[in-house]
mmCIF file with all atom_site columns, C-alpha atoms and ligand atoms in Angstrom:
data_model
loop_
_atom_site.group_PDB
_atom_site.id
_atom_site.type_symbol
_atom_site.label_atom_id
_atom_site.label_alt_id
_atom_site.label_comp_id
_atom_site.label_asym_id
_atom_site.label_entity_id
_atom_site.label_seq_id
_atom_site.pdbx_PDB_ins_code
_atom_site.Cartn_x
_atom_site.Cartn_y
_atom_site.Cartn_z
_atom_site.occupancy
_atom_site.B_iso_or_equiv
_atom_site.pdbx_formal_charge
_atom_site.auth_seq_id
_atom_site.auth_comp_id
_atom_site.auth_asym_id
_atom_site.auth_atom_id
_atom_site.pdbx_PDB_model_num
ATOM   1   C CA . MET A 1 1   ? 3.191   30.500  -62.555 1.00 47.00 ? 242 MET A CA 1
ATOM   2   C CA . ALA A 1 2   ? 0.387   27.901  -62.701 1.00 56.00 ? 243 ALA A CA 1
ATOM   3   C CA . GLY A 1 3   ? -2.765  28.950  -60.820 1.00 58.00 ? 244 GLY A CA 1
ATOM   4   C CA . HIS A 1 4   ? -2.500  26.244  -58.177 1.00 62.00 ? 245 HIS A CA 1
ATOM   5   C CA . GLN A 1 5   ? 1.171   26.962  -57.451 1.00 63.00 ? 246 GLN A CA 1
ATOM   6   C CA . LYS A 1 6   ? 0.519   30.708  -57.273 1.00 65.00 ? 247 LYS A CA 1
ATOM   7   C CA . GLU A 1 7   ? -2.351  30.101  -54.848 1.00 66.00 ? 248 GLU A CA 1
ATOM   8   C CA . ILE A 1 8   ? -0.052  28.046  -52.605 1.00 63.00 ? 249 ILE A CA 1
ATOM   9   C CA . GLU A 1 9   ? 2.830   30.486  -52.659 1.00 64.00 ? 250 GLU A CA 1
ATOM   10  C CA . GLU A 1 10  ? 0.615   33.455  -51.990 1.00 64.00 ? 251 GLU A CA 1
ATOM   11  C CA . PHE A 1 11  ? -1.665  31.934  -49.381 1.00 62.00 ? 252 PHE A CA 1
ATOM   12  C CA . GLY A 1 12  ? -1.724  33.905  -46.209 1.00 58.00 ? 253 GLY A CA 1
ATOM   13  C CA . ASN A 1 13  ? 0.654   36.565  -47.508 1.00 64.00 ? 254 ASN A CA 1
ATOM   14  C CA . ASN A 1 14  ? -1.783  39.246  -46.504 1.00 65.00 ? 255 ASN A CA 1
ATOM   15  C CA . ASP A 1 15  ? -4.976  37.533  -45.522 1.00 86.00 ? 256 ASP A CA 1
ATOM   16  C CA . ASP A 1 16  ? -6.442  35.260  -42.948 1.00 92.00 ? 257 ASP A CA 1
ATOM   17  C CA . PHE A 1 17  ? -6.922  31.613  -43.882 1.00 91.00 ? 258 PHE A CA 1
ATOM   18  C CA . TRP A 1 18  ? -8.526  28.363  -42.735 1.00 95.00 ? 259 TRP A CA 1
ATOM   19  C CA . LEU A 1 19  ? -6.411  25.306  -41.998 1.00 95.00 ? 260 LEU A CA 1
ATOM   20  C CA . PHE A 1 20  ? -7.880  21.786  -41.894 1.00 97.00 ? 261 PHE A CA 1
ATOM   21  C CA . GLY A 1 21  ? -6.393  19.301  -39.421 1.00 97.00 ? 262 GLY A CA 1
ATOM   22  C CA . TYR A 1 22  ? -7.013  15.566  -39.807 1.00 97.00 ? 263 TYR A CA 1
ATOM   23  C CA . GLY A 1 23  ? -4.071  14.264  -37.765 1.00 96.00 ? 264 GLY A CA 1
ATOM   24  C CA . SER A 1 24  ? -2.227  15.740  -34.809 1.00 95.00 ? 265 SER A CA 1
ATOM   25  C CA . LEU A 1 25  ? -3.661  19.174  -35.536 1.00 95.00 ? 266 LEU A CA 1
ATOM   26  C CA . ILE A 1 26  ? -7.020  17.953  -34.220 1.00 97.00 ? 267 ILE A CA 1
ATOM   27  C CA . TRP A 1 27  ? -5.733  17.633  -30.649 1.00 96.00 ? 268 TRP A CA 1
ATOM   28  C CA . LYS A 1 28  ? -2.627  19.822  -30.901 1.00 94.00 ? 269 LYS A CA 1
ATOM   29  C CA . PRO A 1 29  ? -3.849  23.092  -32.423 1.00 94.00 ? 270 PRO A CA 1
ATOM   30  C CA . PRO A 1 30  ? -1.650  25.676  -34.160 1.00 91.00 ? 271 PRO A CA 1
ATOM   31  C CA . PRO A 1 31  ? -0.221  28.364  -31.846 1.00 89.00 ? 272 PRO A CA 1
ATOM   32  C CA . HIS A 1 32  ? -2.752  31.014  -32.894 1.00 92.00 ? 273 HIS A CA 1
ATOM   33  C CA . PHE A 1 33  ? -6.349  30.709  -34.047 1.00 96.00 ? 274 PHE A CA 1
ATOM   34  C CA . ASP A 1 34  ? -9.562  32.485  -33.239 1.00 96.00 ? 275 ASP A CA 1
ATOM   35  C CA . GLN A 1 35  ? -12.040 29.779  -34.282 1.00 97.00 ? 276 GLN A CA 1
ATOM   36  C CA . ARG A 1 36  ? -11.984 25.986  -34.215 1.00 97.00 ? 277 ARG A CA 1
ATOM   37  C CA . VAL A 1 37  ? -14.752 24.237  -36.131 1.00 97.00 ? 278 VAL A CA 1
ATOM   38  C CA . PRO A 1 38  ? -15.379 20.460  -36.305 1.00 97.00 ? 279 PRO A CA 1
ATOM   39  C CA . GLY A 1 39  ? -16.400 19.160  -39.719 1.00 98.00 ? 280 GLY A CA 1
ATOM   40  C CA . TYR A 1 40  ? -15.249 17.148  -42.694 1.00 98.00 ? 281 TYR A CA 1
ATOM   41  C CA . ILE A 1 41  ? -13.782 17.190  -46.175 1.00 98.00 ? 282 ILE A CA 1
ATOM   42  C CA . GLU A 1 42  ? -14.628 14.823  -49.025 1.00 97.00 ? 283 GLU A CA 1
ATOM   43  C CA . GLY A 1 43  ? -12.705 13.152  -51.833 1.00 96.00 ? 284 GLY A CA 1
ATOM   44  C CA . TYR A 1 44  ? -9.862  11.869  -49.643 1.00 96.00 ? 285 TYR A CA 1
ATOM   45  C CA . VAL A 1 45  ? -9.097  8.771   -47.559 1.00 97.00 ? 286 VAL A CA 1
ATOM   46  C CA . ARG A 1 46  ? -7.169  9.038   -44.254 1.00 97.00 ? 287 ARG A CA 1
ATOM   47  C CA . ARG A 1 47  ? -4.489  6.388   -43.832 1.00 97.00 ? 288 ARG A CA 1
ATOM   48  C CA . PHE A 1 48  ? -1.561  5.783   -41.490 1.00 97.00 ? 289 PHE A CA 1
ATOM   49  C CA . TRP A 1 49  ? 0.748   5.420   -44.461 1.00 96.00 ? 290 TRP A CA 1
ATOM   50  C CA . GLN A 1 50  ? 3.189   8.297   -44.019 1.00 93.00 ? 291 GLN A CA 1
ATOM   51  C CA . VAL A 1 51  ? 6.683   7.846   -42.587 1.00 94.00 ? 292 VAL A CA 1
ATOM   52  C CA . SER A 1 52  ? 7.617   10.103  -39.655 1.00 93.00 ? 293 SER A CA 1
ATOM   53  C CA . GLU A 1 53  ? 11.332  10.641  -39.163 1.00 92.00 ? 294 GLU A CA 1
ATOM   54  C CA . ASP A 1 54  ? 10.999  13.878  -37.230 1.00 87.00 ? 295 ASP A CA 1
ATOM   55  C CA . HIS A 1 55  ? 8.110   13.499  -34.765 1.00 91.00 ? 296 HIS A CA 1
ATOM   56  C CA . ARG A 1 56  ? 7.023   9.920   -34.034 1.00 96.00 ? 297 ARG A CA 1
ATOM   57  C CA . GLY A 1 57  ? 10.167  8.216   -35.259 1.00 95.00 ? 298 GLY A CA 1
ATOM   58  C CA . THR A 1 58  ? 13.734  8.985   -36.265 1.00 95.00 ? 299 THR A CA 1
ATOM   59  C CA . PRO A 1 59  ? 15.613  8.742   -39.586 1.00 95.00 ? 300 PRO A CA 1
ATOM   60  C CA . GLU A 1 60  ? 17.081  5.435   -38.330 1.00 97.00 ? 301 GLU A CA 1
ATOM   61  C CA . ALA A 1 61  ? 13.749  4.065   -37.081 1.00 97.00 ? 302 ALA A CA 1
ATOM   62  C CA . PRO A 1 62  ? 10.885  5.979   -38.729 1.00 97.00 ? 303 PRO A CA 1
ATOM   63  C CA . GLY A 1 63  ? 7.402   5.898   -37.212 1.00 97.00 ? 304 GLY A CA 1
ATOM   64  C CA . ARG A 1 64  ? 4.034   6.131   -38.951 1.00 98.00 ? 305 ARG A CA 1
ATOM   65  C CA . VAL A 1 65  ? 1.563   9.035   -39.084 1.00 96.00 ? 306 VAL A CA 1
ATOM   66  C CA . ALA A 1 66  ? -1.631  9.947   -40.913 1.00 95.00 ? 307 ALA A CA 1
ATOM   67  C CA . THR A 1 67  ? -1.849  11.273  -44.417 1.00 93.00 ? 308 THR A CA 1
ATOM   68  C CA . LEU A 1 68  ? -4.658  11.812  -46.912 1.00 95.00 ? 309 LEU A CA 1
ATOM   69  C CA . ILE A 1 69  ? -4.894  9.979   -50.201 1.00 94.00 ? 310 ILE A CA 1
ATOM   70  C CA . ASP A 1 70  ? -6.877  11.384  -53.061 1.00 93.00 ? 311 ASP A CA 1
ATOM   71  C CA . ARG A 1 71  ? -9.945  9.138   -53.412 1.00 95.00 ? 312 ARG A CA 1
ATOM   72  C CA . ALA A 1 72  ? -9.349  8.616   -57.161 1.00 93.00 ? 313 ALA A CA 1
ATOM   73  C CA . HIS A 1 73  ? -5.822  7.400   -56.412 1.00 93.00 ? 314 HIS A CA 1
ATOM   74  C CA . TRP A 1 74  ? -7.017  5.254   -53.485 1.00 95.00 ? 315 TRP A CA 1
ATOM   75  C CA . ASP A 1 75  ? -9.427  3.521   -55.897 1.00 95.00 ? 316 ASP A CA 1
ATOM   76  C CA . THR A 1 76  ? -6.405  2.199   -57.829 1.00 95.00 ? 317 THR A CA 1
ATOM   77  C CA . LEU A 1 77  ? -4.867  0.655   -54.683 1.00 95.00 ? 318 LEU A CA 1
ATOM   78  C CA . SER A 1 78  ? -5.546  -2.572  -52.881 1.00 94.00 ? 319 SER A CA 1
ATOM   79  C CA . ASP A 1 79  ? -6.437  -1.791  -49.256 1.00 94.00 ? 320 ASP A CA 1
ATOM   80  C CA . HIS A 1 80  ? -7.578  -3.848  -46.254 1.00 90.00 ? 321 HIS A CA 1
ATOM   81  C CA . HIS A 1 81  ? -10.030 -1.237  -45.000 1.00 92.00 ? 322 HIS A CA 1
ATOM   82  C CA . GLU A 1 82  ? -13.068 0.312   -46.652 1.00 90.00 ? 323 GLU A CA 1
ATOM   83  C CA . PRO A 1 83  ? -12.881 4.090   -47.084 1.00 89.00 ? 324 PRO A CA 1
ATOM   84  C CA . THR A 1 84  ? -15.076 6.499   -45.176 1.00 90.00 ? 325 THR A CA 1
ATOM   85  C CA . GLU A 1 85  ? -16.838 8.959   -47.482 1.00 91.00 ? 326 GLU A CA 1
ATOM   86  C CA . ARG A 1 86  ? -15.966 11.881  -45.229 1.00 97.00 ? 327 ARG A CA 1
ATOM   87  C CA . VAL A 1 87  ? -12.672 12.720  -43.546 1.00 98.00 ? 328 VAL A CA 1
ATOM   88  C CA . TRP A 1 88  ? -13.546 14.307  -40.240 1.00 98.00 ? 329 TRP A CA 1
ATOM   89  C CA . GLY A 1 89  ? -11.263 16.779  -38.521 1.00 98.00 ? 330 GLY A CA 1
ATOM   90  C CA . ALA A 1 90  ? -11.087 20.347  -37.262 1.00 98.00 ? 331 ALA A CA 1
ATOM   91  C CA . ALA A 1 91  ? -10.667 23.580  -39.196 1.00 98.00 ? 332 ALA A CA 1
ATOM   92  C CA . TYR A 1 92  ? -8.842  26.517  -37.603 1.00 97.00 ? 333 TYR A CA 1
ATOM   93  C CA . HIS A 1 93  ? -9.270  30.134  -38.616 1.00 96.00 ? 334 HIS A CA 1
ATOM   94  C CA . ILE A 1 94  ? -5.910  31.911  -38.581 1.00 94.00 ? 335 ILE A CA 1
ATOM   95  C CA . PRO A 1 95  ? -6.340  35.688  -38.310 1.00 94.00 ? 336 PRO A CA 1
ATOM   96  C CA . ALA A 1 96  ? -4.335  37.863  -40.731 1.00 92.00 ? 337 ALA A CA 1
ATOM   97  C CA . ALA A 1 97  ? -2.094  39.239  -37.965 1.00 92.00 ? 338 ALA A CA 1
ATOM   98  C CA . LYS A 1 98  ? -0.860  35.724  -37.087 1.00 91.00 ? 339 LYS A CA 1
ATOM   99  C CA . VAL A 1 99  ? -0.519  34.227  -40.557 1.00 89.00 ? 340 VAL A CA 1
ATOM   100 C CA . ALA A 1 100 ? 3.270   34.572  -40.908 1.00 86.00 ? 341 ALA A CA 1
ATOM   101 C CA . GLU A 1 101 ? 3.880   33.099  -37.457 1.00 87.00 ? 342 GLU A CA 1
ATOM   102 C CA . VAL A 1 102 ? 1.533   30.150  -37.991 1.00 85.00 ? 343 VAL A CA 1
ATOM   103 C CA . ARG A 1 103 ? 2.896   29.448  -41.434 1.00 82.00 ? 344 ARG A CA 1
ATOM   104 C CA . GLU A 1 104 ? 6.449   29.334  -40.097 1.00 81.00 ? 345 GLU A CA 1
ATOM   105 C CA . TYR A 1 105 ? 5.316   27.056  -37.238 1.00 81.00 ? 346 TYR A CA 1
ATOM   106 C CA . LEU A 1 106 ? 3.558   24.686  -39.649 1.00 78.00 ? 347 LEU A CA 1
ATOM   107 C CA . ASP A 1 107 ? 6.484   24.567  -42.045 1.00 72.00 ? 348 ASP A CA 1
ATOM   108 C CA . ILE A 1 108 ? 8.759   23.554  -39.172 1.00 57.00 ? 349 ILE A CA 1
ATOM   109 C CA . ARG A 1 109 ? 6.300   21.215  -37.504 1.00 53.00 ? 350 ARG A CA 1
ATOM   110 C CA . GLU A 1 110 ? 4.677   19.458  -40.408 1.00 55.00 ? 351 GLU A CA 1
ATOM   111 C CA . ILE A 1 111 ? 6.347   19.895  -43.739 1.00 64.00 ? 352 ILE A CA 1
ATOM   112 C CA . ASN A 1 112 ? 8.399   16.649  -43.701 1.00 63.00 ? 353 ASN A CA 1
ATOM   113 C CA . GLY A 1 113 ? 7.026   15.038  -46.876 1.00 73.00 ? 354 GLY A CA 1
ATOM   114 C CA . TYR A 1 114 ? 3.724   16.923  -47.012 1.00 80.00 ? 355 TYR A CA 1
ATOM   115 C CA . SER A 1 115 ? 2.388   19.201  -49.755 1.00 83.00 ? 356 SER A CA 1
ATOM   116 C CA . ILE A 1 116 ? -0.288  21.880  -49.581 1.00 86.00 ? 357 ILE A CA 1
ATOM   117 C CA . GLN A 1 117 ? -3.703  21.592  -51.220 1.00 90.00 ? 358 GLN A CA 1
ATOM   118 C CA . PHE A 1 118 ? -6.899  23.610  -50.930 1.00 93.00 ? 359 PHE A CA 1
ATOM   119 C CA . THR A 1 119 ? -10.254 21.888  -50.515 1.00 96.00 ? 360 THR A CA 1
ATOM   120 C CA . PRO A 1 120 ? -13.810 22.726  -49.396 1.00 97.00 ? 361 PRO A CA 1
ATOM   121 C CA . PHE A 1 121 ? -14.421 22.071  -45.691 1.00 98.00 ? 362 PHE A CA 1
ATOM   122 C CA . HIS A 1 122 ? -17.938 21.324  -44.460 1.00 97.00 ? 363 HIS A CA 1
ATOM   123 C CA . PRO A 1 123 ? -18.601 22.576  -40.912 1.00 97.00 ? 364 PRO A CA 1
ATOM   124 C CA . ALA A 1 124 ? -20.600 20.025  -38.894 1.00 95.00 ? 365 ALA A CA 1
ATOM   125 C CA . LEU A 1 125 ? -23.260 22.583  -37.999 1.00 91.00 ? 366 LEU A CA 1
ATOM   126 C CA . ASP A 1 126 ? -23.394 24.686  -41.157 1.00 86.00 ? 367 ASP A CA 1
ATOM   127 C CA . SER A 1 127 ? -24.159 23.824  -44.762 1.00 84.00 ? 368 SER A CA 1
ATOM   128 C CA . LYS A 1 128 ? -21.869 26.478  -46.263 1.00 93.00 ? 369 LYS A CA 1
ATOM   129 C CA . PRO A 1 129 ? -18.409 25.081  -47.180 1.00 96.00 ? 370 PRO A CA 1
ATOM   130 C CA . ILE A 1 130 ? -15.217 26.996  -46.394 1.00 95.00 ? 371 ILE A CA 1
ATOM   131 C CA . LYS A 1 131 ? -12.052 26.893  -48.506 1.00 95.00 ? 372 LYS A CA 1
ATOM   132 C CA . CYS A 1 132 ? -9.382  25.248  -46.370 1.00 95.00 ? 373 CYS A CA 1
ATOM   133 C CA . LEU A 1 133 ? -5.679  24.599  -46.650 1.00 93.00 ? 374 LEU A CA 1
ATOM   134 C CA . VAL A 1 134 ? -4.641  21.014  -45.958 1.00 93.00 ? 375 VAL A CA 1
ATOM   135 C CA . TYR A 1 135 ? -1.271  19.200  -45.834 1.00 90.00 ? 376 TYR A CA 1
ATOM   136 C CA . ILE A 1 136 ? -1.185  15.961  -47.800 1.00 89.00 ? 377 ILE A CA 1
ATOM   137 C CA . GLY A 1 137 ? 1.549   13.355  -48.228 1.00 84.00 ? 378 GLY A CA 1
ATOM   138 C CA . LEU A 1 138 ? 1.322   12.935  -52.000 1.00 87.00 ? 379 LEU A CA 1
ATOM   139 C CA . PRO A 1 139 ? 2.040   9.431   -53.364 1.00 88.00 ? 380 PRO A CA 1
ATOM   140 C CA . GLU A 1 140 ? 5.239   10.604  -55.076 1.00 87.00 ? 381 GLU A CA 1
ATOM   141 C CA . ASN A 1 141 ? 6.824   11.911  -51.874 1.00 88.00 ? 382 ASN A CA 1
ATOM   142 C CA . PRO A 1 142 ? 9.475   9.615   -50.389 1.00 88.00 ? 383 PRO A CA 1
ATOM   143 C CA . GLN A 1 143 ? 7.684   9.486   -47.009 1.00 90.00 ? 384 GLN A CA 1
ATOM   144 C CA . PHE A 1 144 ? 4.548   7.959   -48.536 1.00 92.00 ? 385 PHE A CA 1
ATOM   145 C CA . LEU A 1 145 ? 4.432   4.195   -47.984 1.00 95.00 ? 386 LEU A CA 1
ATOM   146 C CA . GLY A 1 146 ? 1.298   3.068   -49.802 1.00 95.00 ? 387 GLY A CA 1
ATOM   147 C CA . PRO A 1 147 ? -0.946  0.227   -48.593 1.00 96.00 ? 388 PRO A CA 1
ATOM   148 C CA . GLN A 1 148 ? 0.103   -1.473  -45.369 1.00 97.00 ? 389 GLN A CA 1
ATOM   149 C CA . ASP A 1 149 ? -0.915  -4.722  -43.757 1.00 97.00 ? 390 ASP A CA 1
ATOM   150 C CA . PRO A 1 150 ? -2.853  -3.498  -40.668 1.00 97.00 ? 391 PRO A CA 1
ATOM   151 C CA . GLU A 1 151 ? -1.374  -6.044  -38.234 1.00 97.00 ? 392 GLU A CA 1
ATOM   152 C CA . ALA A 1 152 ? 2.203   -5.278  -39.319 1.00 97.00 ? 393 ALA A CA 1
ATOM   153 C CA . LEU A 1 153 ? 1.399   -1.563  -39.192 1.00 98.00 ? 394 LEU A CA 1
ATOM   154 C CA . ALA A 1 154 ? 0.034   -1.849  -35.635 1.00 98.00 ? 395 ALA A CA 1
ATOM   155 C CA . LYS A 1 155 ? 3.203   -3.702  -34.534 1.00 98.00 ? 396 LYS A CA 1
ATOM   156 C CA . HIS A 1 156 ? 5.356   -1.051  -36.148 1.00 98.00 ? 397 HIS A CA 1
ATOM   157 C CA . ILE A 1 157 ? 3.461   1.767   -34.415 1.00 98.00 ? 398 ILE A CA 1
ATOM   158 C CA . LEU A 1 158 ? 3.867   0.026   -31.064 1.00 98.00 ? 399 LEU A CA 1
ATOM   159 C CA . LYS A 1 159 ? 7.639   -0.119  -31.351 1.00 97.00 ? 400 LYS A CA 1
ATOM   160 C CA . SER A 1 160 ? 8.210   3.421   -32.711 1.00 98.00 ? 401 SER A CA 1
ATOM   161 C CA . LYS A 1 161 ? 8.969   6.659   -30.942 1.00 97.00 ? 402 LYS A CA 1
ATOM   162 C CA . GLY A 1 162 ? 10.505  10.031  -31.814 1.00 96.00 ? 403 GLY A CA 1
ATOM   163 C CA . PRO A 1 163 ? 11.158  13.549  -30.490 1.00 95.00 ? 404 PRO A CA 1
ATOM   164 C CA . SER A 1 164 ? 7.398   14.215  -30.088 1.00 94.00 ? 405 SER A CA 1
ATOM   165 C CA . GLY A 1 165 ? 6.826   10.986  -28.167 1.00 97.00 ? 406 GLY A CA 1
ATOM   166 C CA . GLU A 1 166 ? 5.585   7.442   -28.618 1.00 98.00 ? 407 GLU A CA 1
ATOM   167 C CA . ASN A 1 167 ? 4.026   6.641   -31.970 1.00 98.00 ? 408 ASN A CA 1
ATOM   168 C CA . ARG A 1 168 ? 1.119   4.870   -30.262 1.00 98.00 ? 409 ARG A CA 1
ATOM   169 C CA . GLU A 1 169 ? 0.282   8.080   -28.377 1.00 98.00 ? 410 GLU A CA 1
ATOM   170 C CA . TYR A 1 170 ? -0.301  9.839   -31.730 1.00 98.00 ? 411 TYR A CA 1
ATOM   171 C CA . LEU A 1 171 ? -2.617  7.016   -32.841 1.00 98.00 ? 412 LEU A CA 1
ATOM   172 C CA . PHE A 1 172 ? -4.548  6.849   -29.549 1.00 98.00 ? 413 PHE A CA 1
ATOM   173 C CA . ASN A 1 173 ? -4.857  10.647  -29.340 1.00 98.00 ? 414 ASN A CA 1
ATOM   174 C CA . LEU A 1 174 ? -6.145  10.747  -32.895 1.00 98.00 ? 415 LEU A CA 1
ATOM   175 C CA . GLU A 1 175 ? -8.860  8.198   -32.211 1.00 98.00 ? 416 GLU A CA 1
ATOM   176 C CA . GLU A 1 176 ? -9.968  9.965   -29.025 1.00 98.00 ? 417 GLU A CA 1
ATOM   177 C CA . ALA A 1 177 ? -9.986  13.372  -30.732 1.00 98.00 ? 418 ALA A CA 1
ATOM   178 C CA . LEU A 1 178 ? -11.993 11.993  -33.658 1.00 98.00 ? 419 LEU A CA 1
ATOM   179 C CA . LEU A 1 179 ? -14.604 10.450  -31.382 1.00 97.00 ? 420 LEU A CA 1
ATOM   180 C CA . GLY A 1 180 ? -15.002 13.844  -29.705 1.00 96.00 ? 421 GLY A CA 1
ATOM   181 C CA . LEU A 1 181 ? -15.842 15.702  -32.919 1.00 97.00 ? 422 LEU A CA 1
ATOM   182 C CA . SER A 1 182 ? -19.232 14.270  -33.834 1.00 96.00 ? 423 SER A CA 1
ATOM   183 C CA . GLU A 1 183 ? -21.353 11.141  -33.614 1.00 95.00 ? 424 GLU A CA 1
ATOM   184 C CA . GLU A 1 184 ? -20.338 10.368  -37.205 1.00 95.00 ? 425 GLU A CA 1
ATOM   185 C CA . SER A 1 185 ? -16.636 11.074  -37.017 1.00 97.00 ? 426 SER A CA 1
ATOM   186 C CA . ARG A 1 186 ? -15.329 7.603   -36.136 1.00 96.00 ? 427 ARG A CA 1
ATOM   187 C CA . ASP A 1 187 ? -12.747 6.379   -38.676 1.00 97.00 ? 428 ASP A CA 1
ATOM   188 C CA . LYS A 1 188 ? -12.682 2.587   -39.009 1.00 96.00 ? 429 LYS A CA 1
ATOM   189 C CA . HIS A 1 189 ? -9.082  2.505   -40.223 1.00 97.00 ? 430 HIS A CA 1
ATOM   190 C CA . ILE A 1 190 ? -7.951  4.373   -37.102 1.00 98.00 ? 431 ILE A CA 1
ATOM   191 C CA . SER A 1 191 ? -10.180 2.406   -34.698 1.00 97.00 ? 432 SER A CA 1
ATOM   192 C CA . ASP A 1 192 ? -9.024  -0.898  -36.168 1.00 97.00 ? 433 ASP A CA 1
ATOM   193 C CA . LEU A 1 193 ? -5.367  0.073   -35.690 1.00 98.00 ? 434 LEU A CA 1
ATOM   194 C CA . VAL A 1 194 ? -6.056  1.138   -32.105 1.00 98.00 ? 435 VAL A CA 1
ATOM   195 C CA . ALA A 1 195 ? -7.835  -2.157  -31.372 1.00 98.00 ? 436 ALA A CA 1
ATOM   196 C CA . ARG A 1 196 ? -4.956  -4.144  -32.893 1.00 98.00 ? 437 ARG A CA 1
ATOM   197 C CA . CYS A 1 197 ? -2.338  -2.178  -30.913 1.00 98.00 ? 438 CYS A CA 1
ATOM   198 C CA . LYS A 1 198 ? -4.219  -2.703  -27.637 1.00 97.00 ? 439 LYS A CA 1
ATOM   199 C CA . LYS A 1 199 ? -4.643  -6.413  -28.316 1.00 97.00 ? 440 LYS A CA 1
ATOM   200 C CA . ILE A 1 200 ? -0.995  -6.931  -29.277 1.00 97.00 ? 441 ILE A CA 1
ATOM   201 C CA . ASP A 1 201 ? 0.113   -4.902  -26.261 1.00 93.00 ? 442 ASP A CA 1
ATOM   202 C CA . SER A 1 202 ? -2.120  -6.850  -23.862 1.00 93.00 ? 443 SER A CA 1
ATOM   203 C CA . GLU A 1 203 ? -0.666  -10.089 -25.214 1.00 92.00 ? 444 GLU A CA 1
ATOM   204 C CA . GLY A 1 204 ? 2.817   -8.766  -24.448 1.00 84.00 ? 445 GLY A CA 1
ATOM   205 C CA . ALA A 1 205 ? 3.963   -8.594  -28.068 1.00 62.00 ? 446 ALA A CA 1
ATOM   206 C CA . GLY A 1 206 ? 4.307   -4.800  -28.128 1.00 51.00 ? 447 GLY A CA 1
ATOM   207 C CA . THR A 1 207 ? 6.813   -4.529  -25.340 1.00 51.00 ? 448 THR A CA 1
ATOM   208 C CA . CYS A 1 208 ? 10.264  -3.000  -25.446 1.00 44.00 ? 449 CYS A CA 1
ATOM   209 C CA . GLU A 1 209 ? 11.919  -6.340  -26.262 1.00 40.00 ? 450 GLU A CA 1
ATOM   210 C CA . SER A 1 210 ? 10.030  -6.566  -29.524 1.00 38.00 ? 451 SER A CA 1
ATOM   211 C CA . ARG A 1 211 ? 10.789  -2.966  -30.582 1.00 37.00 ? 452 ARG A CA 1
HETATM 212 C C1 . LIG B 2 .   ? -2.798  17.321  -39.504 1.00 74.83 ? 585 LIG B C1 1
HETATM 213 O O1 . LIG B 2 .   ? -3.877  17.426  -39.999 1.00 74.83 ? 585 LIG B O1 1
HETATM 214 O O2 . LIG B 2 .   ? -2.663  17.133  -38.323 1.00 74.83 ? 585 LIG B O2 1
HETATM 215 C C2 . LIG B 2 .   ? -1.600  17.420  -40.364 1.00 74.83 ? 585 LIG B C2 1
HETATM 216 C C3 . LIG B 2 .   ? -1.224  16.343  -41.074 1.00 74.83 ? 585 LIG B C3 1
HETATM 217 C C4 . LIG B 2 .   ? -0.115  16.431  -41.873 1.00 74.83 ? 585 LIG B C4 1
HETATM 218 C C5 . LIG B 2 .   ? 0.608   17.583  -41.956 1.00 74.83 ? 585 LIG B C5 1
HETATM 219 C C6 . LIG B 2 .   ? 0.173   18.671  -41.263 1.00 74.83 ? 585 LIG B C6 1
HETATM 220 C C7 . LIG B 2 .   ? -0.927  18.583  -40.452 1.00 74.83 ? 585 LIG B C7 1
#
């Protein structure tokens, strides 16, 4: 078995682990953790380019949620927004006794189109990085959309909803949670989408009729 694959399959079998959240995990933590640490990872770009058929949309009308794109791959794409050098989020320490339960919860909650990677996490208040597990919607997965026009994306978010609630709630919660992490943790891609959604909504174009 290749080293990376073995690492993924064996993670948390016996030991505690750290999980990095850059999307809903920031404001909706896993069911068990004994530490939550704000901080960032590098080498990725957060984008609202992942289809959600199970949480913020349905298979018939999929919504949009955050994913991470490897920075080297992002450099080959044509995007409307500049990347931030750091992806801010929250890391959770999962104690060994709760690993199986949390892993099962995550597989059910999040695995739709996402793959596991490991990456160094930099705590906001500590210089020593921590190895963290992170879920990423790789470009080859069918839920990955690639670059989106921000105005069309905002309109799509406004009209989408799924079993976990309105798509816009995910976006607004994410922005608020990010702003609460650090003075540096604002993400322009997220803030721009929020501003567009609020403007479209205030102009009456994001109402039920247009969904
Ligand atoms: C998160 O960081 O919230 C997350 C994103 C995608 C899959 C799992 C978790």
